[in-house]
């Protein structure tokens, strides 16, 4: 899906791709989309950065409007003794912000992976890796939007329209998370959904369904809490912990004992499969080089990540 597809979905006139210098500094499809569509909100959820001029001549100029906010988010992350998995521009291979979500999340390009999209919440605690260009990301948001949500609104239309639905959804999430008896899975799912960009859940479920098809089994052999979260989360980082997409979770040894689902601080995190029932598997980690294994006998996948989201960065 390219910028012309997005423009057609919106009902605007889709002009031919101009022959100019677009694409020299940031991806051309983004610049063409900015040229073709006025300032506004896509699917009640996505806003593009609007460069002063197109084609973009300088990344420094492009990111200046968001650099202070992004810097504050990174400082907040470091205050929790966590770090970004990829640096930010201007560091080598640094991510570049190209938009934001209506819930104050940030959309960035992963410049190490063909300028694909990273979606974060407002403090980098949730980080979703998506293999989409800016145009495909916006297109998926349009196609996945709930019934009744406009494909595109001007800022003024959004503030008197979809803004109120977004605000209601955020209040509902805050109410759910304030429940002291909320379960670990429910808390993780609520936080992921609160990013609020249509199309993400559909893509995450495509990954889970695709993994099931590849194994040629009706049911994936994973704990239920992991599958429930991964039907919402397509892979990325949760509270500083890299969480693999379903297809990448794998046995580390020929004898199925340790199944890895992620990594943290150089350690492999997964389950110690001491029984045939995956619902009884508990989290374990292996030190770098396989020097030792620690079994967190009380921690499931969801409870371990919930504990970190709540500010407990201890590993054991």
XYZ file of C-alpha atoms in Angstrom:
316
model
C 0.000 0.000 0.000
C 1.465 3.396 -1.006
C 0.471 7.035 -0.648
C -1.796 6.874 -3.719
C -3.825 4.071 -2.118
C -4.242 6.159 1.038
C -5.304 9.230 -0.927
C -7.903 7.170 -2.818
C -9.208 5.671 0.440
C -9.760 9.213 1.660
C -11.609 10.199 -1.493
C -9.104 12.854 -2.513
C -7.678 13.236 -6.008
C -4.646 10.990 -6.327
C -2.152 12.742 -8.567
C 0.720 10.911 -10.177
C 3.999 10.636 -8.282
C 5.897 13.872 -8.936
C 9.398 13.680 -10.360
C 11.382 15.772 -7.896
C 13.741 15.404 -4.976
C 11.316 13.774 -2.519
C 12.737 10.790 -0.707
C 16.283 12.061 -0.332
C 16.102 12.702 3.428
C 12.898 10.992 4.647
C 10.854 8.379 2.750
C 9.232 9.768 -0.363
C 5.857 8.136 0.303
C 5.557 10.224 3.495
C 6.375 13.442 1.671
C 3.934 12.668 -1.136
C 1.222 11.935 1.432
C 1.868 15.234 3.239
C 1.598 17.055 -0.072
C -1.636 15.319 -1.052
C -3.565 15.565 2.232
C -4.229 18.676 4.358
C -3.403 18.819 8.058
C -5.771 16.680 10.076
C -6.405 13.359 11.831
C -6.621 9.959 10.141
C -9.110 7.413 11.523
C -9.499 9.464 14.707
C -6.044 8.350 15.762
C -3.056 9.320 13.579
C -1.506 12.747 12.988
C 1.444 13.373 10.670
C 4.308 15.716 11.354
C 3.986 18.596 8.897
C 7.414 19.730 7.671
C 7.813 23.408 6.858
C 8.793 22.485 3.317
C 8.705 19.436 1.051
C 11.027 17.925 0.017
C 12.610 17.752 3.476
C 16.161 19.089 3.349
C 17.367 18.291 6.872
C 16.484 15.675 9.495
C 17.490 18.142 12.188
C 14.891 20.616 10.958
C 12.303 17.883 10.524
C 12.534 16.562 14.091
C 13.006 19.922 15.855
C 9.280 20.383 16.731
C 9.207 17.039 18.573
C 12.749 16.806 19.915
C 12.009 18.295 23.358
C 9.038 16.006 23.997
C 10.907 12.925 22.777
C 13.846 13.882 24.989
C 11.574 14.148 28.023
C 10.137 10.704 27.253
C 13.630 9.218 27.075
C 14.607 10.835 30.390
C 11.487 9.347 31.978
C 12.515 5.951 30.647
C 16.020 6.239 32.034
C 14.625 7.258 35.423
C 13.148 3.748 35.538
C 16.597 2.256 34.846
C 15.452 1.273 31.359
C 16.836 2.184 27.971
C 15.674 2.453 24.396
C 16.354 -0.598 22.270
C 17.323 1.677 19.417
C 18.850 5.147 19.743
C 17.219 8.339 18.574
C 18.493 10.547 15.802
C 21.132 12.043 15.544
C 22.879 8.942 16.896
C 23.910 6.438 14.240
C 20.932 4.272 13.295
C 18.696 6.541 15.347
C 14.912 6.532 15.097
C 13.140 9.507 13.533
C 9.640 10.601 14.668
C 7.145 11.122 11.840
C 3.805 11.390 13.624
C 1.831 10.814 16.771
C -1.296 9.095 17.953
C -4.351 10.806 19.385
C -3.441 9.315 22.778
C -0.035 11.053 22.761
C 1.886 8.051 21.512
C 4.706 8.540 19.025
C 5.206 7.121 15.527
C 8.833 6.705 14.508
C 10.850 5.282 11.654
C 13.293 2.505 12.435
C 16.099 3.695 10.154
C 17.939 0.378 10.566
C 15.050 -1.572 8.995
C 14.160 0.155 5.724
C 12.442 2.997 7.608
C 9.643 0.831 8.914
C 7.317 1.993 11.688
C 7.697 1.846 15.457
C 4.650 2.820 17.537
C 5.082 3.743 21.189
C 2.871 4.874 24.024
C 3.538 8.208 25.696
C 6.494 7.067 27.838
C 8.165 4.322 25.780
C 6.852 1.558 28.057
C 5.128 -0.084 25.104
C 6.955 -0.234 21.789
C 5.446 -2.020 18.788
C 7.568 -3.085 15.807
C 5.617 -2.936 12.537
C 7.013 -3.732 9.060
C 5.032 -0.895 7.462
C 5.928 2.301 5.697
C 4.186 5.454 6.900
C 1.625 5.133 4.086
C 0.841 1.494 4.769
C 0.513 2.221 8.477
C -1.971 5.021 7.795
C -3.810 2.845 5.259
C -4.204 0.023 7.769
C -5.510 2.487 10.342
C -8.115 3.671 7.839
C -9.214 0.154 6.897
C -9.327 -1.002 10.527
C -11.160 1.962 12.027
C -14.370 1.272 13.976
C -17.708 1.899 12.342
C -18.704 5.543 12.542
C -15.159 6.909 12.851
C -14.387 9.293 9.972
C -11.491 8.406 7.683
C -10.185 11.952 7.904
C -11.004 15.049 9.932
C -9.501 18.495 9.962
C -8.111 19.491 13.358
C -11.244 21.544 14.025
C -13.533 18.664 13.032
C -11.538 16.249 15.171
C -11.711 18.480 18.252
C -15.495 18.578 18.031
C -15.882 14.965 16.837
C -13.578 11.976 17.372
C -11.692 13.689 20.202
C -14.583 12.963 22.551
C -14.636 9.267 21.682
C -10.870 9.096 22.285
C -11.265 10.873 25.622
C -14.028 8.457 26.656
C -11.848 5.474 25.725
C -8.927 6.832 27.743
C -11.142 7.401 30.779
C -12.489 3.860 30.477
C -8.919 2.518 30.358
C -7.896 4.571 33.386
C -10.914 3.282 35.296
C -10.093 -0.319 34.405
C -6.433 0.072 35.388
C -7.384 1.631 38.722
C -9.139 -1.572 39.744
C -6.813 -3.166 42.334
C -8.111 -6.621 41.397
C -7.407 -6.342 37.670
C -5.691 -9.439 36.296
C -2.255 -9.319 34.710
C -3.523 -10.207 31.231
C -6.357 -7.684 31.410
C -3.931 -4.961 32.507
C -1.488 -5.645 29.677
C -4.262 -5.800 27.070
C -5.827 -2.560 28.350
C -2.495 -0.753 28.128
C -1.813 -2.018 24.615
C -5.290 -1.106 23.373
C -4.900 2.339 24.896
C -2.350 3.161 22.173
C -5.546 3.535 20.191
C -4.458 3.056 16.566
C -6.836 0.913 14.467
C -5.313 -1.961 12.538
C -2.711 -2.983 15.131
C -4.881 -5.673 16.704
C -5.771 -7.086 13.294
C -2.101 -7.318 12.345
C -1.181 -8.941 15.684
C -3.874 -11.570 15.155
C -2.620 -12.167 11.620
C 0.770 -13.061 13.122
C -0.748 -15.475 15.641
C -2.966 -17.104 12.996
C -0.034 -17.331 10.588
C 2.105 -19.043 13.207
C -0.686 -21.579 13.796
C -0.928 -22.290 10.072
C 2.820 -22.798 9.794
C 2.823 -25.341 12.616
C -0.145 -27.101 10.968
C -1.836 -27.501 14.345
C -5.212 -26.080 15.410
C -3.788 -24.766 18.666
C -0.428 -23.155 19.329
C 1.391 -24.742 22.260
C 1.867 -21.683 24.426
C 0.464 -20.502 27.765
C -2.929 -18.854 27.352
C -1.792 -15.550 28.896
C 0.956 -15.233 26.272
C -1.428 -15.862 23.370
C -4.013 -13.445 24.790
C -1.412 -10.671 24.916
C 0.135 -11.514 21.545
C -3.254 -11.276 19.829
C -2.990 -7.568 20.706
C 0.772 -7.044 20.554
C 2.693 -7.791 17.336
C 6.106 -7.906 18.985
C 8.389 -5.206 20.297
C 9.215 -4.005 23.805
C 7.162 -4.072 26.998
C 8.656 -2.275 30.011
C 12.183 -2.578 28.635
C 11.813 -6.270 27.771
C 12.094 -7.351 24.157
C 9.127 -9.624 23.367
C 9.384 -11.691 20.191
C 6.530 -12.139 17.703
C 4.862 -15.533 18.097
C 6.678 -17.071 15.132
C 10.055 -16.254 16.713
C 9.428 -17.882 20.102
C 11.507 -21.063 19.939
C 13.099 -23.894 21.893
C 16.733 -23.112 22.662
C 17.774 -26.755 22.972
C 17.032 -29.925 21.057
C 15.333 -31.325 24.132
C 12.276 -29.077 24.712
C 12.947 -27.640 28.137
C 13.470 -23.890 27.696
C 11.337 -21.950 25.227
C 12.467 -18.377 24.679
C 9.942 -15.569 24.171
C 12.191 -12.555 24.688
C 15.336 -10.992 26.059
C 16.371 -8.427 28.630
C 19.809 -7.059 29.512
C 21.529 -9.778 27.516
C 19.569 -12.546 29.214
C 17.273 -14.937 27.354
C 13.782 -14.952 28.882
C 11.296 -17.731 28.315
C 9.499 -20.590 30.021
C 10.915 -23.594 31.794
C 8.675 -26.339 30.389
C 8.759 -28.868 33.198
C 5.370 -30.374 32.291
C 3.454 -31.068 29.094
C 0.800 -28.523 30.103
C 1.888 -25.024 28.962
C -0.477 -23.447 31.505
C 1.911 -24.676 34.187
C 5.037 -23.201 32.591
C 6.668 -20.374 34.514
C 9.181 -17.732 33.498
C 12.892 -18.496 33.566
C 15.983 -16.708 32.294
C 19.383 -17.826 31.070
C 22.457 -15.698 31.649
C 24.564 -14.618 28.653
C 26.652 -17.503 27.397
C 24.321 -20.006 29.036
C 26.271 -19.839 32.289
C 23.255 -20.334 34.562
C 19.474 -20.567 34.603
C 17.087 -18.944 37.072
C 13.513 -20.177 37.436
C 10.978 -17.559 38.537
C 8.524 -20.148 39.817
C 5.799 -17.641 40.748
C 5.914 -15.585 37.555
C 3.874 -16.162 34.430
C 4.586 -14.261 31.204
C 1.857 -11.711 31.973
C 2.575 -11.288 35.686
C 6.297 -10.754 35.048
C 5.662 -7.985 32.496
C 2.895 -6.417 34.603
C 5.305 -6.188 37.528
C 7.803 -4.300 35.352
C 5.126 -1.969 33.960
C 4.242 -1.103 37.552
C 7.807 0.033 38.187
C 9.449 -3.084 39.673
C 12.514 -3.528 37.454
C 14.010 -6.320 39.542
C 14.632 -9.423 37.462
C 14.076 -12.022 40.157
